[in-house]
mmCIF file with all atom_site columns, C-alpha atoms in Angstrom:
data_model
loop_
_atom_site.group_PDB
_atom_site.id
_atom_site.type_symbol
_atom_site.label_atom_id
_atom_site.label_alt_id
_atom_site.label_comp_id
_atom_site.label_asym_id
_atom_site.label_entity_id
_atom_site.label_seq_id
_atom_site.pdbx_PDB_ins_code
_atom_site.Cartn_x
_atom_site.Cartn_y
_atom_site.Cartn_z
_atom_site.occupancy
_atom_site.B_iso_or_equiv
_atom_site.pdbx_formal_charge
_atom_site.auth_seq_id
_atom_site.auth_comp_id
_atom_site.auth_asym_id
_atom_site.auth_atom_id
_atom_site.pdbx_PDB_model_num
ATOM 1   C CA . UNK A 1 1   ? 0.000   0.000  0.000  1.00 71.00 ? 1   UNK A CA 1
ATOM 2   C CA . UNK A 1 2   ? 1.352   3.417  -0.976 1.00 86.00 ? 2   UNK A CA 1
ATOM 3   C CA . UNK A 1 3   ? 1.252   6.076  1.708  1.00 92.00 ? 3   UNK A CA 1
ATOM 4   C CA . UNK A 1 4   ? 1.300   9.776  0.917  1.00 96.00 ? 4   UNK A CA 1
ATOM 5   C CA . UNK A 1 5   ? 0.979   12.612 3.399  1.00 97.00 ? 5   UNK A CA 1
ATOM 6   C CA . UNK A 1 6   ? 1.384   16.329 3.872  1.00 97.00 ? 6   UNK A CA 1
ATOM 7   C CA . UNK A 1 7   ? 2.285   17.801 7.237  1.00 97.00 ? 7   UNK A CA 1
ATOM 8   C CA . UNK A 1 8   ? 1.773   21.056 9.042  1.00 96.00 ? 8   UNK A CA 1
ATOM 9   C CA . UNK A 1 9   ? 4.419   22.244 11.503 1.00 95.00 ? 9   UNK A CA 1
ATOM 10  C CA . UNK A 1 10  ? 3.204   20.292 14.550 1.00 95.00 ? 10  UNK A CA 1
ATOM 11  C CA . UNK A 1 11  ? 4.301   16.735 13.718 1.00 96.00 ? 11  UNK A CA 1
ATOM 12  C CA . UNK A 1 12  ? 7.642   17.967 12.321 1.00 96.00 ? 12  UNK A CA 1
ATOM 13  C CA . UNK A 1 13  ? 8.389   19.756 15.589 1.00 94.00 ? 13  UNK A CA 1
ATOM 14  C CA . UNK A 1 14  ? 6.952   17.174 17.965 1.00 94.00 ? 14  UNK A CA 1
ATOM 15  C CA . UNK A 1 15  ? 8.572   14.156 16.327 1.00 94.00 ? 15  UNK A CA 1
ATOM 16  C CA . UNK A 1 16  ? 11.897  16.023 16.252 1.00 93.00 ? 16  UNK A CA 1
ATOM 17  C CA . UNK A 1 17  ? 11.526  16.775 19.966 1.00 91.00 ? 17  UNK A CA 1
ATOM 18  C CA . UNK A 1 18  ? 11.458  13.046 20.724 1.00 91.00 ? 18  UNK A CA 1
ATOM 19  C CA . UNK A 1 19  ? 14.211  12.231 18.207 1.00 90.00 ? 19  UNK A CA 1
ATOM 20  C CA . UNK A 1 20  ? 11.758  10.391 15.984 1.00 92.00 ? 20  UNK A CA 1
ATOM 21  C CA . UNK A 1 21  ? 11.427  12.566 12.892 1.00 93.00 ? 21  UNK A CA 1
ATOM 22  C CA . UNK A 1 22  ? 12.889  9.724  10.818 1.00 93.00 ? 22  UNK A CA 1
ATOM 23  C CA . UNK A 1 23  ? 9.577   7.866  11.305 1.00 94.00 ? 23  UNK A CA 1
ATOM 24  C CA . UNK A 1 24  ? 8.147   10.129 8.594  1.00 94.00 ? 24  UNK A CA 1
ATOM 25  C CA . UNK A 1 25  ? 10.204  8.077  6.143  1.00 93.00 ? 25  UNK A CA 1
ATOM 26  C CA . UNK A 1 26  ? 7.384   5.509  6.390  1.00 92.00 ? 26  UNK A CA 1
ATOM 27  C CA . UNK A 1 27  ? 5.510   7.631  3.830  1.00 94.00 ? 27  UNK A CA 1
ATOM 28  C CA . UNK A 1 28  ? 6.286   6.902  0.192  1.00 94.00 ? 28  UNK A CA 1
ATOM 29  C CA . UNK A 1 29  ? 5.450   10.508 -0.647 1.00 95.00 ? 29  UNK A CA 1
ATOM 30  C CA . UNK A 1 30  ? 5.872   13.206 1.969  1.00 96.00 ? 30  UNK A CA 1
ATOM 31  C CA . UNK A 1 31  ? 5.019   16.842 1.266  1.00 97.00 ? 31  UNK A CA 1
ATOM 32  C CA . UNK A 1 32  ? 5.700   20.004 3.249  1.00 97.00 ? 32  UNK A CA 1
ATOM 33  C CA . UNK A 1 33  ? 4.013   23.242 2.165  1.00 96.00 ? 33  UNK A CA 1
ATOM 34  C CA . UNK A 1 34  ? 6.528   26.073 1.770  1.00 96.00 ? 34  UNK A CA 1
ATOM 35  C CA . UNK A 1 35  ? 4.695   28.205 4.314  1.00 95.00 ? 35  UNK A CA 1
ATOM 36  C CA . UNK A 1 36  ? 4.942   25.360 6.857  1.00 96.00 ? 36  UNK A CA 1
ATOM 37  C CA . UNK A 1 37  ? 8.674   25.103 6.242  1.00 95.00 ? 37  UNK A CA 1
ATOM 38  C CA . UNK A 1 38  ? 8.966   28.842 6.859  1.00 94.00 ? 38  UNK A CA 1
ATOM 39  C CA . UNK A 1 39  ? 7.065   28.488 10.151 1.00 93.00 ? 39  UNK A CA 1
ATOM 40  C CA . UNK A 1 40  ? 9.351   25.674 11.280 1.00 93.00 ? 40  UNK A CA 1
ATOM 41  C CA . UNK A 1 41  ? 12.409  27.645 10.184 1.00 92.00 ? 41  UNK A CA 1
ATOM 42  C CA . UNK A 1 42  ? 11.565  30.420 12.651 1.00 91.00 ? 42  UNK A CA 1
ATOM 43  C CA . UNK A 1 43  ? 12.254  28.116 15.590 1.00 85.00 ? 43  UNK A CA 1
ATOM 44  C CA . UNK A 1 44  ? 15.141  26.373 13.848 1.00 87.00 ? 44  UNK A CA 1
ATOM 45  C CA . UNK A 1 45  ? 14.761  23.561 11.321 1.00 87.00 ? 45  UNK A CA 1
ATOM 46  C CA . UNK A 1 46  ? 14.631  20.293 13.309 1.00 85.00 ? 46  UNK A CA 1
ATOM 47  C CA . UNK A 1 47  ? 17.642  18.019 13.197 1.00 81.00 ? 47  UNK A CA 1
ATOM 48  C CA . UNK A 1 48  ? 16.899  15.134 10.909 1.00 87.00 ? 48  UNK A CA 1
ATOM 49  C CA . UNK A 1 49  ? 14.517  16.935 8.553  1.00 89.00 ? 49  UNK A CA 1
ATOM 50  C CA . UNK A 1 50  ? 17.290  17.365 6.009  1.00 88.00 ? 50  UNK A CA 1
ATOM 51  C CA . UNK A 1 51  ? 17.822  13.584 5.985  1.00 89.00 ? 51  UNK A CA 1
ATOM 52  C CA . UNK A 1 52  ? 14.189  12.955 5.079  1.00 91.00 ? 52  UNK A CA 1
ATOM 53  C CA . UNK A 1 53  ? 13.015  12.625 1.528  1.00 91.00 ? 53  UNK A CA 1
ATOM 54  C CA . UNK A 1 54  ? 10.314  15.262 1.172  1.00 94.00 ? 54  UNK A CA 1
ATOM 55  C CA . UNK A 1 55  ? 9.024   17.718 -1.381 1.00 95.00 ? 55  UNK A CA 1
ATOM 56  C CA . UNK A 1 56  ? 8.348   21.375 -0.693 1.00 95.00 ? 56  UNK A CA 1
ATOM 57  C CA . UNK A 1 57  ? 5.084   22.375 -2.333 1.00 95.00 ? 57  UNK A CA 1
ATOM 58  C CA . UNK A 1 58  ? 3.219   25.593 -2.900 1.00 92.00 ? 58  UNK A CA 1
ATOM 59  C CA . UNK A 1 59  ? -0.312  25.778 -1.583 1.00 88.00 ? 59  UNK A CA 1
ATOM 60  C CA . UNK A 1 60  ? -3.202  28.176 -1.793 1.00 81.00 ? 60  UNK A CA 1
ATOM 61  C CA . UNK A 1 61  ? -4.277  28.364 1.819  1.00 74.00 ? 61  UNK A CA 1
ATOM 62  C CA . UNK A 1 62  ? -6.935  30.959 0.987  1.00 75.00 ? 62  UNK A CA 1
ATOM 63  C CA . UNK A 1 63  ? -9.167  28.194 -0.404 1.00 73.00 ? 63  UNK A CA 1
ATOM 64  C CA . UNK A 1 64  ? -9.551  26.792 3.137  1.00 73.00 ? 64  UNK A CA 1
ATOM 65  C CA . UNK A 1 65  ? -12.032 28.958 4.956  1.00 73.00 ? 65  UNK A CA 1
ATOM 66  C CA . UNK A 1 66  ? -11.253 27.979 8.550  1.00 70.00 ? 66  UNK A CA 1
ATOM 67  C CA . UNK A 1 67  ? -10.007 31.388 9.670  1.00 74.00 ? 67  UNK A CA 1
ATOM 68  C CA . UNK A 1 68  ? -9.226  30.252 13.206 1.00 84.00 ? 68  UNK A CA 1
ATOM 69  C CA . UNK A 1 69  ? -6.389  28.149 11.805 1.00 91.00 ? 69  UNK A CA 1
ATOM 70  C CA . UNK A 1 70  ? -2.955  29.529 11.007 1.00 91.00 ? 70  UNK A CA 1
ATOM 71  C CA . UNK A 1 71  ? -1.686  29.810 7.449  1.00 92.00 ? 71  UNK A CA 1
ATOM 72  C CA . UNK A 1 72  ? 0.439   26.659 7.665  1.00 94.00 ? 72  UNK A CA 1
ATOM 73  C CA . UNK A 1 73  ? -2.456  24.534 8.843  1.00 95.00 ? 73  UNK A CA 1
ATOM 74  C CA . UNK A 1 74  ? -4.716  25.878 6.098  1.00 94.00 ? 74  UNK A CA 1
ATOM 75  C CA . UNK A 1 75  ? -2.003  25.296 3.484  1.00 95.00 ? 75  UNK A CA 1
ATOM 76  C CA . UNK A 1 76  ? -1.515  21.689 4.589  1.00 96.00 ? 76  UNK A CA 1
ATOM 77  C CA . UNK A 1 77  ? -5.272  21.057 4.499  1.00 96.00 ? 77  UNK A CA 1
ATOM 78  C CA . UNK A 1 78  ? -5.459  22.592 1.011  1.00 95.00 ? 78  UNK A CA 1
ATOM 79  C CA . UNK A 1 79  ? -2.703  20.266 -0.262 1.00 96.00 ? 79  UNK A CA 1
ATOM 80  C CA . UNK A 1 80  ? -4.262  17.195 1.362  1.00 96.00 ? 80  UNK A CA 1
ATOM 81  C CA . UNK A 1 81  ? -7.669  18.011 -0.086 1.00 94.00 ? 81  UNK A CA 1
ATOM 82  C CA . UNK A 1 82  ? -6.347  18.797 -3.560 1.00 93.00 ? 82  UNK A CA 1
ATOM 83  C CA . UNK A 1 83  ? -4.186  15.668 -3.811 1.00 95.00 ? 83  UNK A CA 1
ATOM 84  C CA . UNK A 1 84  ? -6.365  13.278 -1.820 1.00 95.00 ? 84  UNK A CA 1
ATOM 85  C CA . UNK A 1 85  ? -3.588  12.419 0.631  1.00 96.00 ? 85  UNK A CA 1
ATOM 86  C CA . UNK A 1 86  ? -3.310  12.102 4.403  1.00 97.00 ? 86  UNK A CA 1
ATOM 87  C CA . UNK A 1 87  ? -2.928  15.263 6.478  1.00 97.00 ? 87  UNK A CA 1
ATOM 88  C CA . UNK A 1 88  ? -0.617  15.117 9.486  1.00 98.00 ? 88  UNK A CA 1
ATOM 89  C CA . UNK A 1 89  ? -1.429  17.610 12.231 1.00 97.00 ? 89  UNK A CA 1
ATOM 90  C CA . UNK A 1 90  ? -1.430  17.665 16.031 1.00 96.00 ? 90  UNK A CA 1
ATOM 91  C CA . UNK A 1 91  ? -3.857  20.571 16.212 1.00 94.00 ? 91  UNK A CA 1
ATOM 92  C CA . UNK A 1 92  ? -7.374  19.527 17.202 1.00 93.00 ? 92  UNK A CA 1
ATOM 93  C CA . UNK A 1 93  ? -9.083  22.418 15.388 1.00 92.00 ? 93  UNK A CA 1
ATOM 94  C CA . UNK A 1 94  ? -7.105  21.720 12.205 1.00 94.00 ? 94  UNK A CA 1
ATOM 95  C CA . UNK A 1 95  ? -7.947  18.046 12.510 1.00 95.00 ? 95  UNK A CA 1
ATOM 96  C CA . UNK A 1 96  ? -11.649 18.768 12.752 1.00 92.00 ? 96  UNK A CA 1
ATOM 97  C CA . UNK A 1 97  ? -11.591 21.263 9.883  1.00 93.00 ? 97  UNK A CA 1
ATOM 98  C CA . UNK A 1 98  ? -9.791  18.702 7.709  1.00 94.00 ? 98  UNK A CA 1
ATOM 99  C CA . UNK A 1 99  ? -12.202 15.924 8.659  1.00 94.00 ? 99  UNK A CA 1
ATOM 100 C CA . UNK A 1 100 ? -15.124 18.191 7.807  1.00 92.00 ? 100 UNK A CA 1
ATOM 101 C CA . UNK A 1 101 ? -13.535 18.692 4.376  1.00 91.00 ? 101 UNK A CA 1
ATOM 102 C CA . UNK A 1 102 ? -13.341 14.923 3.890  1.00 94.00 ? 102 UNK A CA 1
ATOM 103 C CA . UNK A 1 103 ? -9.577  14.702 4.429  1.00 96.00 ? 103 UNK A CA 1
ATOM 104 C CA . UNK A 1 104 ? -8.073  11.688 6.216  1.00 96.00 ? 104 UNK A CA 1
ATOM 105 C CA . UNK A 1 105 ? -6.093  13.124 9.103  1.00 97.00 ? 105 UNK A CA 1
ATOM 106 C CA . UNK A 1 106 ? -3.697  11.736 11.698 1.00 97.00 ? 106 UNK A CA 1
ATOM 107 C CA . UNK A 1 107 ? -1.160  13.057 14.166 1.00 96.00 ? 107 UNK A CA 1
ATOM 108 C CA . UNK A 1 108 ? 2.284   12.339 15.584 1.00 96.00 ? 108 UNK A CA 1
ATOM 109 C CA . UNK A 1 109 ? 0.994   9.443  17.670 1.00 95.00 ? 109 UNK A CA 1
ATOM 110 C CA . UNK A 1 110 ? -0.286  7.759  14.529 1.00 95.00 ? 110 UNK A CA 1
ATOM 111 C CA . UNK A 1 111 ? 3.108   8.215  12.883 1.00 95.00 ? 111 UNK A CA 1
ATOM 112 C CA . UNK A 1 112 ? 4.817   6.616  15.887 1.00 94.00 ? 112 UNK A CA 1
ATOM 113 C CA . UNK A 1 113 ? 2.412   3.697  15.751 1.00 93.00 ? 113 UNK A CA 1
ATOM 114 C CA . UNK A 1 114 ? 2.885   3.446  11.978 1.00 92.00 ? 114 UNK A CA 1
ATOM 115 C CA . UNK A 1 115 ? 6.653   3.251  12.306 1.00 87.00 ? 115 UNK A CA 1
ATOM 116 C CA . UNK A 1 116 ? 6.514   0.671  15.022 1.00 79.00 ? 116 UNK A CA 1
ATOM 117 C CA . UNK A 1 117 ? 6.558   -2.836 13.644 1.00 64.00 ? 117 UNK A CA 1
ATOM 118 C CA . UNK A 1 118 ? 6.797   -4.644 16.966 1.00 52.00 ? 118 UNK A CA 1
ATOM 119 C CA . UNK A 1 119 ? 3.864   -6.552 18.507 1.00 55.00 ? 119 UNK A CA 1
ATOM 120 C CA . UNK A 1 120 ? 0.917   -4.460 19.657 1.00 57.00 ? 120 UNK A CA 1
ATOM 121 C CA . UNK A 1 121 ? 1.603   -4.753 23.400 1.00 58.00 ? 121 UNK A CA 1
ATOM 122 C CA . UNK A 1 122 ? 5.166   -3.494 22.965 1.00 58.00 ? 122 UNK A CA 1
ATOM 123 C CA . UNK A 1 123 ? 3.984   -0.625 20.780 1.00 56.00 ? 123 UNK A CA 1
ATOM 124 C CA . UNK A 1 124 ? 1.434   0.463  23.378 1.00 60.00 ? 124 UNK A CA 1
ATOM 125 C CA . UNK A 1 125 ? 4.138   0.307  26.060 1.00 63.00 ? 125 UNK A CA 1
ATOM 126 C CA . UNK A 1 126 ? 6.423   2.506  23.965 1.00 58.00 ? 126 UNK A CA 1
ATOM 127 C CA . UNK A 1 127 ? 3.655   5.026  23.276 1.00 58.00 ? 127 UNK A CA 1
ATOM 128 C CA . UNK A 1 128 ? 3.064   5.204  27.023 1.00 62.00 ? 128 UNK A CA 1
ATOM 129 C CA . UNK A 1 129 ? 6.670   6.268  27.513 1.00 60.00 ? 129 UNK A CA 1
ATOM 130 C CA . UNK A 1 130 ? 6.182   9.203  25.171 1.00 55.00 ? 130 UNK A CA 1
ATOM 131 C CA . UNK A 1 131 ? 2.846   10.476 26.418 1.00 55.00 ? 131 UNK A CA 1
ATOM 132 C CA . UNK B 2 1   ? 16.469  30.364 32.394 1.00 72.00 ? 1   UNK B CA 1
ATOM 133 C CA . UNK B 2 2   ? 16.660  31.930 35.862 1.00 77.00 ? 2   UNK B CA 1
ATOM 134 C CA . UNK B 2 3   ? 17.844  35.206 34.340 1.00 82.00 ? 3   UNK B CA 1
ATOM 135 C CA . UNK B 2 4   ? 15.058  35.063 31.788 1.00 89.00 ? 4   UNK B CA 1
ATOM 136 C CA . UNK B 2 5   ? 12.465  34.564 34.542 1.00 91.00 ? 5   UNK B CA 1
ATOM 137 C CA . UNK B 2 6   ? 13.853  37.518 36.501 1.00 92.00 ? 6   UNK B CA 1
ATOM 138 C CA . UNK B 2 7   ? 13.783  39.700 33.399 1.00 94.00 ? 7   UNK B CA 1
ATOM 139 C CA . UNK B 2 8   ? 10.204  38.736 32.640 1.00 94.00 ? 8   UNK B CA 1
ATOM 140 C CA . UNK B 2 9   ? 9.033   39.290 36.202 1.00 95.00 ? 9   UNK B CA 1
ATOM 141 C CA . UNK B 2 10  ? 10.647  42.718 36.208 1.00 95.00 ? 10  UNK B CA 1
ATOM 142 C CA . UNK B 2 11  ? 9.088   43.647 32.861 1.00 96.00 ? 11  UNK B CA 1
ATOM 143 C CA . UNK B 2 12  ? 5.646   42.387 33.914 1.00 96.00 ? 12  UNK B CA 1
ATOM 144 C CA . UNK B 2 13  ? 5.838   44.280 37.205 1.00 96.00 ? 13  UNK B CA 1
ATOM 145 C CA . UNK B 2 14  ? 6.788   47.500 35.440 1.00 96.00 ? 14  UNK B CA 1
ATOM 146 C CA . UNK B 2 15  ? 4.173   47.098 32.705 1.00 97.00 ? 15  UNK B CA 1
ATOM 147 C CA . UNK B 2 16  ? 1.350   46.315 35.130 1.00 96.00 ? 16  UNK B CA 1
ATOM 148 C CA . UNK B 2 17  ? 2.431   48.663 37.892 1.00 96.00 ? 17  UNK B CA 1
ATOM 149 C CA . UNK B 2 18  ? 2.619   45.808 40.383 1.00 96.00 ? 18  UNK B CA 1
ATOM 150 C CA . UNK B 2 19  ? 5.239   44.750 42.914 1.00 96.00 ? 19  UNK B CA 1
ATOM 151 C CA . UNK B 2 20  ? 7.291   41.767 41.757 1.00 96.00 ? 20  UNK B CA 1
ATOM 152 C CA . UNK B 2 21  ? 5.883   39.716 44.643 1.00 96.00 ? 21  UNK B CA 1
ATOM 153 C CA . UNK B 2 22  ? 2.373   40.178 43.187 1.00 96.00 ? 22  UNK B CA 1
ATOM 154 C CA . UNK B 2 23  ? 3.608   38.988 39.783 1.00 96.00 ? 23  UNK B CA 1
ATOM 155 C CA . UNK B 2 24  ? 5.031   35.860 41.410 1.00 95.00 ? 24  UNK B CA 1
ATOM 156 C CA . UNK B 2 25  ? 1.740   35.273 43.244 1.00 96.00 ? 25  UNK B CA 1
ATOM 157 C CA . UNK B 2 26  ? -0.286  35.542 40.036 1.00 96.00 ? 26  UNK B CA 1
ATOM 158 C CA . UNK B 2 27  ? 2.158   33.222 38.235 1.00 96.00 ? 27  UNK B CA 1
ATOM 159 C CA . UNK B 2 28  ? 1.835   30.655 41.004 1.00 96.00 ? 28  UNK B CA 1
ATOM 160 C CA . UNK B 2 29  ? -1.965  30.830 40.904 1.00 96.00 ? 29  UNK B CA 1
ATOM 161 C CA . UNK B 2 30  ? -2.076  30.389 37.125 1.00 96.00 ? 30  UNK B CA 1
ATOM 162 C CA . UNK B 2 31  ? 0.469   27.587 37.154 1.00 96.00 ? 31  UNK B CA 1
ATOM 163 C CA . UNK B 2 32  ? -1.322  25.821 39.965 1.00 96.00 ? 32  UNK B CA 1
ATOM 164 C CA . UNK B 2 33  ? -4.630  26.095 38.103 1.00 96.00 ? 33  UNK B CA 1
ATOM 165 C CA . UNK B 2 34  ? -3.087  24.417 35.035 1.00 96.00 ? 34  UNK B CA 1
ATOM 166 C CA . UNK B 2 35  ? -1.525  21.648 37.116 1.00 97.00 ? 35  UNK B CA 1
ATOM 167 C CA . UNK B 2 36  ? -4.824  21.122 38.954 1.00 96.00 ? 36  UNK B CA 1
ATOM 168 C CA . UNK B 2 37  ? -6.766  20.822 35.680 1.00 97.00 ? 37  UNK B CA 1
ATOM 169 C CA . UNK B 2 38  ? -4.191  18.360 34.333 1.00 96.00 ? 38  UNK B CA 1
ATOM 170 C CA . UNK B 2 39  ? -4.578  16.230 37.466 1.00 98.00 ? 39  UNK B CA 1
ATOM 171 C CA . UNK B 2 40  ? -8.377  16.257 37.375 1.00 98.00 ? 40  UNK B CA 1
ATOM 172 C CA . UNK B 2 41  ? -8.481  15.341 33.669 1.00 97.00 ? 41  UNK B CA 1
ATOM 173 C CA . UNK B 2 42  ? -5.853  12.609 34.110 1.00 97.00 ? 42  UNK B CA 1
ATOM 174 C CA . UNK B 2 43  ? -7.840  11.087 36.962 1.00 98.00 ? 43  UNK B CA 1
ATOM 175 C CA . UNK B 2 44  ? -11.029 11.237 34.895 1.00 97.00 ? 44  UNK B CA 1
ATOM 176 C CA . UNK B 2 45  ? -9.405  9.641  31.842 1.00 96.00 ? 45  UNK B CA 1
ATOM 177 C CA . UNK B 2 46  ? -7.836  6.949  34.034 1.00 96.00 ? 46  UNK B CA 1
ATOM 178 C CA . UNK B 2 47  ? -11.287 6.098  35.399 1.00 96.00 ? 47  UNK B CA 1
ATOM 179 C CA . UNK B 2 48  ? -10.477 7.303  38.916 1.00 97.00 ? 48  UNK B CA 1
ATOM 180 C CA . UNK B 2 49  ? -12.919 10.216 38.844 1.00 97.00 ? 49  UNK B CA 1
ATOM 181 C CA . UNK B 2 50  ? -16.535 10.327 37.696 1.00 98.00 ? 50  UNK B CA 1
ATOM 182 C CA . UNK B 2 51  ? -17.351 12.461 34.652 1.00 97.00 ? 51  UNK B CA 1
ATOM 183 C CA . UNK B 2 52  ? -19.753 14.681 36.570 1.00 97.00 ? 52  UNK B CA 1
ATOM 184 C CA . UNK B 2 53  ? -17.123 15.309 39.254 1.00 97.00 ? 53  UNK B CA 1
ATOM 185 C CA . UNK B 2 54  ? -14.559 16.221 36.607 1.00 97.00 ? 54  UNK B CA 1
ATOM 186 C CA . UNK B 2 55  ? -17.041 18.633 34.991 1.00 97.00 ? 55  UNK B CA 1
ATOM 187 C CA . UNK B 2 56  ? -17.775 20.152 38.387 1.00 97.00 ? 56  UNK B CA 1
ATOM 188 C CA . UNK B 2 57  ? -14.058 20.784 38.965 1.00 97.00 ? 57  UNK B CA 1
ATOM 189 C CA . UNK B 2 58  ? -12.780 21.999 35.573 1.00 96.00 ? 58  UNK B CA 1
ATOM 190 C CA . UNK B 2 59  ? -15.868 22.658 33.461 1.00 97.00 ? 59  UNK B CA 1
ATOM 191 C CA . UNK B 2 60  ? -17.637 20.792 30.672 1.00 97.00 ? 60  UNK B CA 1
ATOM 192 C CA . UNK B 2 61  ? -15.612 22.341 27.830 1.00 96.00 ? 61  UNK B CA 1
ATOM 193 C CA . UNK B 2 62  ? -12.307 21.023 29.163 1.00 96.00 ? 62  UNK B CA 1
ATOM 194 C CA . UNK B 2 63  ? -13.707 17.591 29.897 1.00 97.00 ? 63  UNK B CA 1
ATOM 195 C CA . UNK B 2 64  ? -15.211 17.326 26.411 1.00 96.00 ? 64  UNK B CA 1
ATOM 196 C CA . UNK B 2 65  ? -11.935 18.473 24.846 1.00 95.00 ? 65  UNK B CA 1
ATOM 197 C CA . UNK B 2 66  ? -10.023 15.829 26.818 1.00 96.00 ? 66  UNK B CA 1
ATOM 198 C CA . UNK B 2 67  ? -12.498 13.192 25.644 1.00 96.00 ? 67  UNK B CA 1
ATOM 199 C CA . UNK B 2 68  ? -12.041 14.270 22.028 1.00 95.00 ? 68  UNK B CA 1
ATOM 200 C CA . UNK B 2 69  ? -8.260  14.190 22.419 1.00 93.00 ? 69  UNK B CA 1
ATOM 201 C CA . UNK B 2 70  ? -8.460  10.667 23.809 1.00 94.00 ? 70  UNK B CA 1
ATOM 202 C CA . UNK B 2 71  ? -10.589 9.587  20.837 1.00 94.00 ? 71  UNK B CA 1
ATOM 203 C CA . UNK B 2 72  ? -8.049  11.114 18.462 1.00 94.00 ? 72  UNK B CA 1
ATOM 204 C CA . UNK B 2 73  ? -5.168  9.236  20.123 1.00 93.00 ? 73  UNK B CA 1
ATOM 205 C CA . UNK B 2 74  ? -7.102  5.976  19.897 1.00 94.00 ? 74  UNK B CA 1
ATOM 206 C CA . UNK B 2 75  ? -7.944  6.603  16.226 1.00 94.00 ? 75  UNK B CA 1
ATOM 207 C CA . UNK B 2 76  ? -4.299  7.366  15.451 1.00 94.00 ? 76  UNK B CA 1
ATOM 208 C CA . UNK B 2 77  ? -2.917  4.299  17.205 1.00 94.00 ? 77  UNK B CA 1
ATOM 209 C CA . UNK B 2 78  ? -5.469  2.118  15.459 1.00 94.00 ? 78  UNK B CA 1
ATOM 210 C CA . UNK B 2 79  ? -4.592  3.615  12.070 1.00 93.00 ? 79  UNK B CA 1
ATOM 211 C CA . UNK B 2 80  ? -0.841  3.463  12.605 1.00 92.00 ? 80  UNK B CA 1
ATOM 212 C CA . UNK B 2 81  ? -0.812  -0.141 13.680 1.00 90.00 ? 81  UNK B CA 1
ATOM 213 C CA . UNK B 2 82  ? -3.083  -1.249 10.850 1.00 87.00 ? 82  UNK B CA 1
ATOM 214 C CA . UNK B 2 83  ? -2.045  0.940  7.891  1.00 80.00 ? 83  UNK B CA 1
#
């Protein structure tokens, strides 16, 4: 099964914080909107992002009407909707806006579970150490 | 970090026209409130506290948000382990 996703800033930052950004390599296609990259850049590009295979993409965030979301979140939703791929976000409001738009959406915890190929009980134990 | 805290306390005190001790008191109250809410919600989600009690202590909005967050975590784990 081919996996394709686009991320807003949250998962990039949070996975980097727990030294797990390499788990994003589980996606066959991984996109980062340029505006999201700029947001991440403000706080310092996470270690490990440069080692990932990803594509910077332009997005028209104005087509997503959820004004309570920031530009990066709206851009990521726009890309996910346009390309029919998974959105990665850890923001509850962004998640709900994406779901309302028919986008499949997951967060950092899903990526950790995705990258974990050990038996279920061990995976749950590991997730418990993170959260 | 200690220097940063001192600088912030000084700036807050000057901006609000308060003694630094009052700034510390307000910070403690706010921090304690956050820690208290975290404890109540953790106890509720762990099944140690009834829903109505949790609502009584931190409000319905926060309890409902915590419930939604738990659902999201469960959805994500299920997806990740089965994708």
